[in-house]
Tab-separated table of C-alpha atoms in Angstrom:
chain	number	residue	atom	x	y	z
I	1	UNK	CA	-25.213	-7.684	-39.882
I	2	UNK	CA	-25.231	-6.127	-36.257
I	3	UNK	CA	-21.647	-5.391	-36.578
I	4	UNK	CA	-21.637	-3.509	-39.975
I	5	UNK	CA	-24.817	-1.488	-38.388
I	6	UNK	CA	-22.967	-0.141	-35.277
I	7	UNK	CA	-19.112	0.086	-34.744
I	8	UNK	CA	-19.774	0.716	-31.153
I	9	UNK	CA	-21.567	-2.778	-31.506
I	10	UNK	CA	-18.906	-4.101	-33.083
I	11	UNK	CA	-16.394	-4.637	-30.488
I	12	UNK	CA	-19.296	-5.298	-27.941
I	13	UNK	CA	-20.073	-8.280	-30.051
I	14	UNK	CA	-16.591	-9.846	-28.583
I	15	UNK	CA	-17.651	-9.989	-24.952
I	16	UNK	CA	-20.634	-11.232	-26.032
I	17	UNK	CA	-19.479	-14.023	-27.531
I	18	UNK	CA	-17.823	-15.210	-24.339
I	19	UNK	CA	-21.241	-14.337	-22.386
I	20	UNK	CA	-22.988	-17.343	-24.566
I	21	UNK	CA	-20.500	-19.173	-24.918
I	22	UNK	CA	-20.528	-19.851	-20.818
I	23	UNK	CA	-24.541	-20.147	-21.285
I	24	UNK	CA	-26.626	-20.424	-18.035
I	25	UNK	CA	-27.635	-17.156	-16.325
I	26	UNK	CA	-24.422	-15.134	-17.520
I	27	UNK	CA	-24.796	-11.980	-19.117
I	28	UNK	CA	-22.971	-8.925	-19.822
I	29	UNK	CA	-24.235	-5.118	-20.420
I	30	UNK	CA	-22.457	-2.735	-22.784
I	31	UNK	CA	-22.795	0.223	-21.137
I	32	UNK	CA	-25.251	3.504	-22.906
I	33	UNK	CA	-23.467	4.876	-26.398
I	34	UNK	CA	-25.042	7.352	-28.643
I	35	UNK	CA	-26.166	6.357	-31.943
I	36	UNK	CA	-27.673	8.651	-35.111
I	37	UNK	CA	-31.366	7.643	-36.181
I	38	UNK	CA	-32.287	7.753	-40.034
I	39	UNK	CA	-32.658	11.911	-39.337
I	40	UNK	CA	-29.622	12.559	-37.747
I	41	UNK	CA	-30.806	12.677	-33.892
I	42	UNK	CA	-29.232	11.176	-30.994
I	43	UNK	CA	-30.487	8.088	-29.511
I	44	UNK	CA	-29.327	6.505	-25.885
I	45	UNK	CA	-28.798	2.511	-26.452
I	46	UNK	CA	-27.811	-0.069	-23.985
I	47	UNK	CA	-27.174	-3.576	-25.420
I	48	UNK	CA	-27.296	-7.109	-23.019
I	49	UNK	CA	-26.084	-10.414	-24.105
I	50	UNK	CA	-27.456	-13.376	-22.420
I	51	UNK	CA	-28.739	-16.818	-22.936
I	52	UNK	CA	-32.212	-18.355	-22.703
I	53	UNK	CA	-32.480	-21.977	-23.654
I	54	UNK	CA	-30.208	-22.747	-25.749
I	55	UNK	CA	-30.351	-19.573	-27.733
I	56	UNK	CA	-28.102	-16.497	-27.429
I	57	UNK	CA	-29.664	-13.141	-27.543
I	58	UNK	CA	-28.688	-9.619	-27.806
I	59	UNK	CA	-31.322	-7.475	-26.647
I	60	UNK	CA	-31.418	-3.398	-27.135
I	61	UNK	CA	-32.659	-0.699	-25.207
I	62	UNK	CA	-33.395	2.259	-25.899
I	63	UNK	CA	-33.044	4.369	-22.459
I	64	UNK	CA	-35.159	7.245	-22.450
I	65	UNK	CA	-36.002	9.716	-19.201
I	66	UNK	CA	-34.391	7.780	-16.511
I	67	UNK	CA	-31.331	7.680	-18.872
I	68	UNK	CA	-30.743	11.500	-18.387
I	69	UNK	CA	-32.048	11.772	-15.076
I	70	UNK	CA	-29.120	9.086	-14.222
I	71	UNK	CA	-26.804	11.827	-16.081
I	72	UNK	CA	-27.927	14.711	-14.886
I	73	UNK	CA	-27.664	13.327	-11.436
I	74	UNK	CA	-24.136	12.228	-12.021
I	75	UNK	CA	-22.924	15.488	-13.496
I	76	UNK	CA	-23.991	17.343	-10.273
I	77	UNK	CA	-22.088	14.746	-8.588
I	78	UNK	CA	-19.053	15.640	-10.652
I	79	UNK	CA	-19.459	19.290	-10.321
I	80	UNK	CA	-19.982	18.489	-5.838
I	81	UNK	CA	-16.646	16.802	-6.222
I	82	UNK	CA	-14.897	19.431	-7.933
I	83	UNK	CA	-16.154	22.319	-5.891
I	84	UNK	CA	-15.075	20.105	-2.459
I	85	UNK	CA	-11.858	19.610	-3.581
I	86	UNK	CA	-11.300	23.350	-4.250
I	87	UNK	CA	-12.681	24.163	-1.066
I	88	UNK	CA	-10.098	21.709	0.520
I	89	UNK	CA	-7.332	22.722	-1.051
I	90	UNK	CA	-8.388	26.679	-0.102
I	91	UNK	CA	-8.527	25.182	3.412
I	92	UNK	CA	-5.257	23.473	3.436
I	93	UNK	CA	-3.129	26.721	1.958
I	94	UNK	CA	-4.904	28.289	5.132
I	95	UNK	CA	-3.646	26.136	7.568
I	96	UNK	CA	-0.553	26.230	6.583
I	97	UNK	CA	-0.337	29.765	6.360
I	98	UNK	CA	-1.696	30.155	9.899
I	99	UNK	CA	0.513	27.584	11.553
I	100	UNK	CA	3.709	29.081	9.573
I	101	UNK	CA	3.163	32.551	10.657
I	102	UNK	CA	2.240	31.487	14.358
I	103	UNK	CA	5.417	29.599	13.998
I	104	UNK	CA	7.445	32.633	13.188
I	105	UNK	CA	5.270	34.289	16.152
I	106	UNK	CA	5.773	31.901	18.449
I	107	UNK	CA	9.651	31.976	18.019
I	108	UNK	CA	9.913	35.908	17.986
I	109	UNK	CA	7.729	36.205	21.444
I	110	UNK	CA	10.028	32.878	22.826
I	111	UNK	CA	13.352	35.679	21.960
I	112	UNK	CA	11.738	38.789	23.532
I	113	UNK	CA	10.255	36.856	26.627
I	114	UNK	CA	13.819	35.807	27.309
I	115	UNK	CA	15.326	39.011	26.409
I	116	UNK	CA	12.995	40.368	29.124
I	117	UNK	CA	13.608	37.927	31.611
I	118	UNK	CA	17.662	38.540	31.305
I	119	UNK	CA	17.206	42.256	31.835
I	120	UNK	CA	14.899	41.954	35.031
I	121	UNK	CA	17.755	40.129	36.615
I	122	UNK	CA	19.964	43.225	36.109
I	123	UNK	CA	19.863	46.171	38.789
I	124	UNK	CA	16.755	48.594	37.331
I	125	UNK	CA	14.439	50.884	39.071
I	126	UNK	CA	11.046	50.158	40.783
I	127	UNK	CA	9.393	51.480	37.496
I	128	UNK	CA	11.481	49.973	35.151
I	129	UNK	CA	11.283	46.670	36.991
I	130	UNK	CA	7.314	46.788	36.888
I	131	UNK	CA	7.485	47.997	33.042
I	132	UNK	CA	9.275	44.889	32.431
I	133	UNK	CA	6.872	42.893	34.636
I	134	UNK	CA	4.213	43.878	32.516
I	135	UNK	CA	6.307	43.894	29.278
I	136	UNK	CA	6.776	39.928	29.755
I	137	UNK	CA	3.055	38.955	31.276
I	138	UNK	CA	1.870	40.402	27.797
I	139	UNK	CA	4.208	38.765	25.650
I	140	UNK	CA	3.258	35.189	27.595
I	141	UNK	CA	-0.341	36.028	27.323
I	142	UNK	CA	0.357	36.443	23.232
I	143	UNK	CA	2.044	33.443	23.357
I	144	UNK	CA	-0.716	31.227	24.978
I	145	UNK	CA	-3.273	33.222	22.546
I	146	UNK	CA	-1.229	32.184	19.550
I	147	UNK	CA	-1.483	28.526	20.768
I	148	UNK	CA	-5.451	28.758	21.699
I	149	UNK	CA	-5.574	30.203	17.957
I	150	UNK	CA	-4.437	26.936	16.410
I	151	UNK	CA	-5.784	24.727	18.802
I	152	UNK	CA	-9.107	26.055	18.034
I	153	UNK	CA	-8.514	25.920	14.244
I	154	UNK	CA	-7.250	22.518	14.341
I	155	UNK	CA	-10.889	21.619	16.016
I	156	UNK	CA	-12.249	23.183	13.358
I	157	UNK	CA	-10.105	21.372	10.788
I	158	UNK	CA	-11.067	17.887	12.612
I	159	UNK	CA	-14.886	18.333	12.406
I	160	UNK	CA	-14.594	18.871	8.861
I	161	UNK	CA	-12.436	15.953	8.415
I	162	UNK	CA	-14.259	13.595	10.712
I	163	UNK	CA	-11.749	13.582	12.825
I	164	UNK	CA	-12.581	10.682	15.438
I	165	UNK	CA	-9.708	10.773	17.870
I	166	UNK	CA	-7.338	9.187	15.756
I	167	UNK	CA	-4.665	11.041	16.678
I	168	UNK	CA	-3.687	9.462	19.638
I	169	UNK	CA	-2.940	6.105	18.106
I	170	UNK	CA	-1.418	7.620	15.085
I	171	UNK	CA	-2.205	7.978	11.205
I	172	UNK	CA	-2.472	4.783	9.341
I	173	UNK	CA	0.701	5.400	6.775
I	174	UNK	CA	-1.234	3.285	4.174
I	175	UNK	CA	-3.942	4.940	4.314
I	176	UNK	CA	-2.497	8.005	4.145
I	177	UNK	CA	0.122	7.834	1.622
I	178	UNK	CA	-2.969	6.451	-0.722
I	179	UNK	CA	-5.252	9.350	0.175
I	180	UNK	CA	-2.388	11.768	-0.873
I	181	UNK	CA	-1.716	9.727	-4.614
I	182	UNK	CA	-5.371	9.692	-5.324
I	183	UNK	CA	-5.029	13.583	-4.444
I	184	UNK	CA	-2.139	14.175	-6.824
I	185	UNK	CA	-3.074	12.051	-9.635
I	186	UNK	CA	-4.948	14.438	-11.429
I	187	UNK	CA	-1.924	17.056	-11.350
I	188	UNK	CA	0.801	14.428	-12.122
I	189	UNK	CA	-1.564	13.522	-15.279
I	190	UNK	CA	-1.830	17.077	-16.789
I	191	UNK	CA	1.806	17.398	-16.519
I	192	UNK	CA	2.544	13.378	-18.014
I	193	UNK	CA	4.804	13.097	-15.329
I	194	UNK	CA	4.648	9.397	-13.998
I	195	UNK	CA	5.190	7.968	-10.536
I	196	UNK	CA	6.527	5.678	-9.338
I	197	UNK	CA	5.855	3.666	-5.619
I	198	UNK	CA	8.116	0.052	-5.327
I	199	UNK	CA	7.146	-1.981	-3.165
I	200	UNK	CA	4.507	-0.348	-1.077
I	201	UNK	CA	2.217	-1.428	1.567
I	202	UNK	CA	4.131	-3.615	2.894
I	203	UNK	CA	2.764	-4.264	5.856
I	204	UNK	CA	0.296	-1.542	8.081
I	205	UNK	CA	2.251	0.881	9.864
I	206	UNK	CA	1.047	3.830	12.408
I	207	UNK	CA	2.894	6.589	11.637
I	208	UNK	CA	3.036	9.216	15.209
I	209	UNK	CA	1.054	11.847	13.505
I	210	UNK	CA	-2.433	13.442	13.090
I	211	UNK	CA	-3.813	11.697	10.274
I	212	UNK	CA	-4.928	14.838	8.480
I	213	UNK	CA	-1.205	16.450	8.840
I	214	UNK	CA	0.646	12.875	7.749
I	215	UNK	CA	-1.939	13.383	4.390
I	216	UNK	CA	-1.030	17.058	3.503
I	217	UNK	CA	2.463	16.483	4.199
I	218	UNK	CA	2.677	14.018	1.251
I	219	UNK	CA	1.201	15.420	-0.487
I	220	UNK	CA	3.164	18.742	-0.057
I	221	UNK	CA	5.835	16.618	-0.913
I	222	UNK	CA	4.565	15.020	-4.165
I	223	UNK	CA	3.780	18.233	-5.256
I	224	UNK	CA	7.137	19.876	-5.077
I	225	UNK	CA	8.573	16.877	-6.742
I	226	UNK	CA	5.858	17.088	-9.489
I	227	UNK	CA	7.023	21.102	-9.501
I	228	UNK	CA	10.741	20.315	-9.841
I	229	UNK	CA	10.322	17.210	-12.583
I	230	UNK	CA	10.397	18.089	-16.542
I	231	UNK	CA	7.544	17.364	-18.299
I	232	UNK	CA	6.563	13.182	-19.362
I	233	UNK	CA	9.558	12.436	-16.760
I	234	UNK	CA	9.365	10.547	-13.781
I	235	UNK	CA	9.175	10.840	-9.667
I	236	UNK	CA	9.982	7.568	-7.514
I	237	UNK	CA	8.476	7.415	-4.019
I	238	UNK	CA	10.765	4.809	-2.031
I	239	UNK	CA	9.560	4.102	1.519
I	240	UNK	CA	12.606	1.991	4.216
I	241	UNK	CA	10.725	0.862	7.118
I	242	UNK	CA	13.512	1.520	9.915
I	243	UNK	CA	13.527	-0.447	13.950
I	244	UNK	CA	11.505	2.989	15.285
I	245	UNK	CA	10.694	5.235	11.705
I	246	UNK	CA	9.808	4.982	8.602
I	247	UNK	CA	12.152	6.635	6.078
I	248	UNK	CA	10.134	7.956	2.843
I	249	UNK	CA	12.197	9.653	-0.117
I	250	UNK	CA	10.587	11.338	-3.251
I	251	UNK	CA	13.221	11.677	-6.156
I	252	UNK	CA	12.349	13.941	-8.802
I	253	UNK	CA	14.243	14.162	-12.498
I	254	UNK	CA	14.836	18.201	-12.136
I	255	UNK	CA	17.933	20.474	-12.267
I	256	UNK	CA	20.180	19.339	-9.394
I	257	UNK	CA	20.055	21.447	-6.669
I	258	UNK	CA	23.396	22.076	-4.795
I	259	UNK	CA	24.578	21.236	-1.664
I	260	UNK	CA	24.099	25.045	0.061
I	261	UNK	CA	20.713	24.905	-1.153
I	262	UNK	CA	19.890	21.763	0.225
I	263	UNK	CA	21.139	23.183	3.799
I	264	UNK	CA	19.076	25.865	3.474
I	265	UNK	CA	15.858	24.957	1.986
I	266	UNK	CA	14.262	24.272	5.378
I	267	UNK	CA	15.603	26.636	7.177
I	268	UNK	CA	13.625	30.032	8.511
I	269	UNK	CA	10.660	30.895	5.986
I	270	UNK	CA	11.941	33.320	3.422
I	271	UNK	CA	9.490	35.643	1.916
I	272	UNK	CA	11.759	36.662	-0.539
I	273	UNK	CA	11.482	33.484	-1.937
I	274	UNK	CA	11.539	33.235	-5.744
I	275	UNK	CA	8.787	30.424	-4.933
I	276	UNK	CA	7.224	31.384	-1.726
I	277	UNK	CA	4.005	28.811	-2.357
I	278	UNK	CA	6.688	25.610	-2.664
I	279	UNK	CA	8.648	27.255	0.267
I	280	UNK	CA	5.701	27.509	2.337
I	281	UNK	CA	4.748	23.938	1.620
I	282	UNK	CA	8.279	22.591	2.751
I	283	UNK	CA	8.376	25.004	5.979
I	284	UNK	CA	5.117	23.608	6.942
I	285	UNK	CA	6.444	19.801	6.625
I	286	UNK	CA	9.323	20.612	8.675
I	287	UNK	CA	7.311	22.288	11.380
I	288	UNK	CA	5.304	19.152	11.781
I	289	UNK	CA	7.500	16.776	11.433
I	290	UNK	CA	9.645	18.266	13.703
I	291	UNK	CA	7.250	18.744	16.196
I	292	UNK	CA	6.424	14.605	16.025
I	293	UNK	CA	10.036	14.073	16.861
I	294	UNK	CA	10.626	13.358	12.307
I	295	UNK	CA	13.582	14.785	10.132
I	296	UNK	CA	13.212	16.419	6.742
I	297	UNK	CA	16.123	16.753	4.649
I	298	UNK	CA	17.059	16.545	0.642
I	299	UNK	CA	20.585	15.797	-1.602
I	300	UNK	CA	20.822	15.600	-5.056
I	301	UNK	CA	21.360	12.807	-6.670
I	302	UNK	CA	24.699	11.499	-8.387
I	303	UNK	CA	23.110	10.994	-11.403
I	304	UNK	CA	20.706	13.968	-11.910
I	305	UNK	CA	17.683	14.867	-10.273
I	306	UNK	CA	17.187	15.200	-6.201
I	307	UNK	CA	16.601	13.301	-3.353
I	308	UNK	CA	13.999	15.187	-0.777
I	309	UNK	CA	13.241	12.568	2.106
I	310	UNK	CA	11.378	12.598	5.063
I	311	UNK	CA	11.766	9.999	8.570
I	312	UNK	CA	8.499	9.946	10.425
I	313	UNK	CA	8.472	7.873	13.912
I	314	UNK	CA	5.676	4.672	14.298
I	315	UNK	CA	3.340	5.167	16.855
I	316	UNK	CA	4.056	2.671	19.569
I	317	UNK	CA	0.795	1.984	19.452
I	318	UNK	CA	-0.942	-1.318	18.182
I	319	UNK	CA	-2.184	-1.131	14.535
């Protein structure tokens, strides 16, 4: 028999026997499997159940050149994919690298421009008036280059995105929030960490943020949950849609962390950071959220684990 020639066969044999027993034009492909000849060499098979007449056949194929061109073709694909995705996650520890540092920038110059502006009030000299002229038009024009910087970068960033404007209206949140899962998934798989999403997509929401920026931010955050959850345990992603926000929490099963830390964890970039890569990550959410009128924040949780949450403002505009 078929079955005792081929275990592969087999359990094909099952959805075959629902193909003929529907009869008509149905049919049903296995899918190519390997199988040893009579000398031990590979062969490429492909088996189709159908139904002519009244009779129900299983035809074989034996696929040949177009076979492994098919493979070959998909393998590149594979190995297209993977280099892309390294190449955008090099480009997304870059920008937010640059727009942490021209953070930090931005707020040192904002101190020493006011600093300067305070002491030409005071009774100085003609020259050490015009020294501090000159001393504050130079720390403006470093200011306004810092900006240029980034708004060139984020150009950049939107052309190889294909950035089309959407930032105006807003970032789909569905759309978003499934770009960043499908991002994580691999990660969260290594690890055998589940997650967990209740009752998402509820309806579509715009979200008041560059599409690109709402993306990485998730996934920023569903990395440092993955980071901070034991291995096989669990992270729940609960989303609250609120009259003007949208209130999204991300609770991991790791060490509790306390109440000081909590206050802290967002505060003014650290270097010394025993984890500068997850502190980066969270600095850069709260610079962006921040900047689209949002809150970031985290507790832990009475019963274990930790509560990091995020409340992003819906574009008024019209999904």
């Amino acid at each position: 028999p078929v079955a005792e020639a081929s275990p592969f066969l087999e359990n094909f044999l099952i959805d075959a026997g629902e193909c003929w027993d529907k009869g008509g034009t149905e049919r049903v492909k296995s899918g190519p499997w390997v199988e040893q000849d009579g000398n031990g060499a590979e062969i490429q098979l492909e088996a189709t159940a159908m139904t002519a007449g009244h009779q129900s056949l299983l035809l074989l194929e034996r696929l040949g050149d177009a076979f492994e061109a098919k493979k070959s073709v998909l393998q590149r694909a594979r190995e297209t994919v993977i280099a892309h995705q390294r190449l955008n996650s090099e480009i997304q520890k870059k920008e937010i690298l640059l727009h942490c540092v021209a953070d930090e920038m931005t707020a040192a110059l904002a101190n020493i421009i006011t600093s300067l502006r305070l002491m030409e009030q005071e009774d100085n000299g003609p020259r050490t008036k015009l020294l501090l002229g000159l001393a504050n038009r130079a720390t403006q024009e470093q200011q306004t280059l810092i900006h240029r910087i980034l708004g060139v970068f984020e150009e950049e960033l939107r052309g190889v995105y294909g950035g089309n404007g959407e930032t105006q209206s807003g970032g789909d949140w569905e759309t978003g929030f499934r770009g960043a899962l499908e991002s994580v998934a691999p990660i969260y798989a290594e690890k055998g960490v589940g997650l967990d999403v209740p009752g998402a997509g509820a309806r579509p929401i715009k979200i008041h943020l560059d599409p690109v920026q709402l993306e990485r931010i998730l996934v920023n955050l569903l990395e440092n949950a993955l980071e901070r959850s034991p291995d096989r345990g669990a992270v729940v992603v609960r989303t609250e849609e609120e009259k003007e926000s949208l209130l999204v929490s991300f609770e991991d099963a790791g060490p509790m962390l306390s109440s000081e830390v909590c206050d802290s964890l967002f505060a003014k970039f650290d270097p010394s950071n025993k984890t500068p890569a997850a502190a980066l990550r969270l600095h850069f959410c709260r610079i962006v959220i921040e900047n689209s009128g949002g809150e970031i924040g985290c507790a832990p949780l009475p019963a274990g684990g930790n509560r990091f949450w995020i409340r992003l403002t819906q574009s008024s505009a019209t999904p």
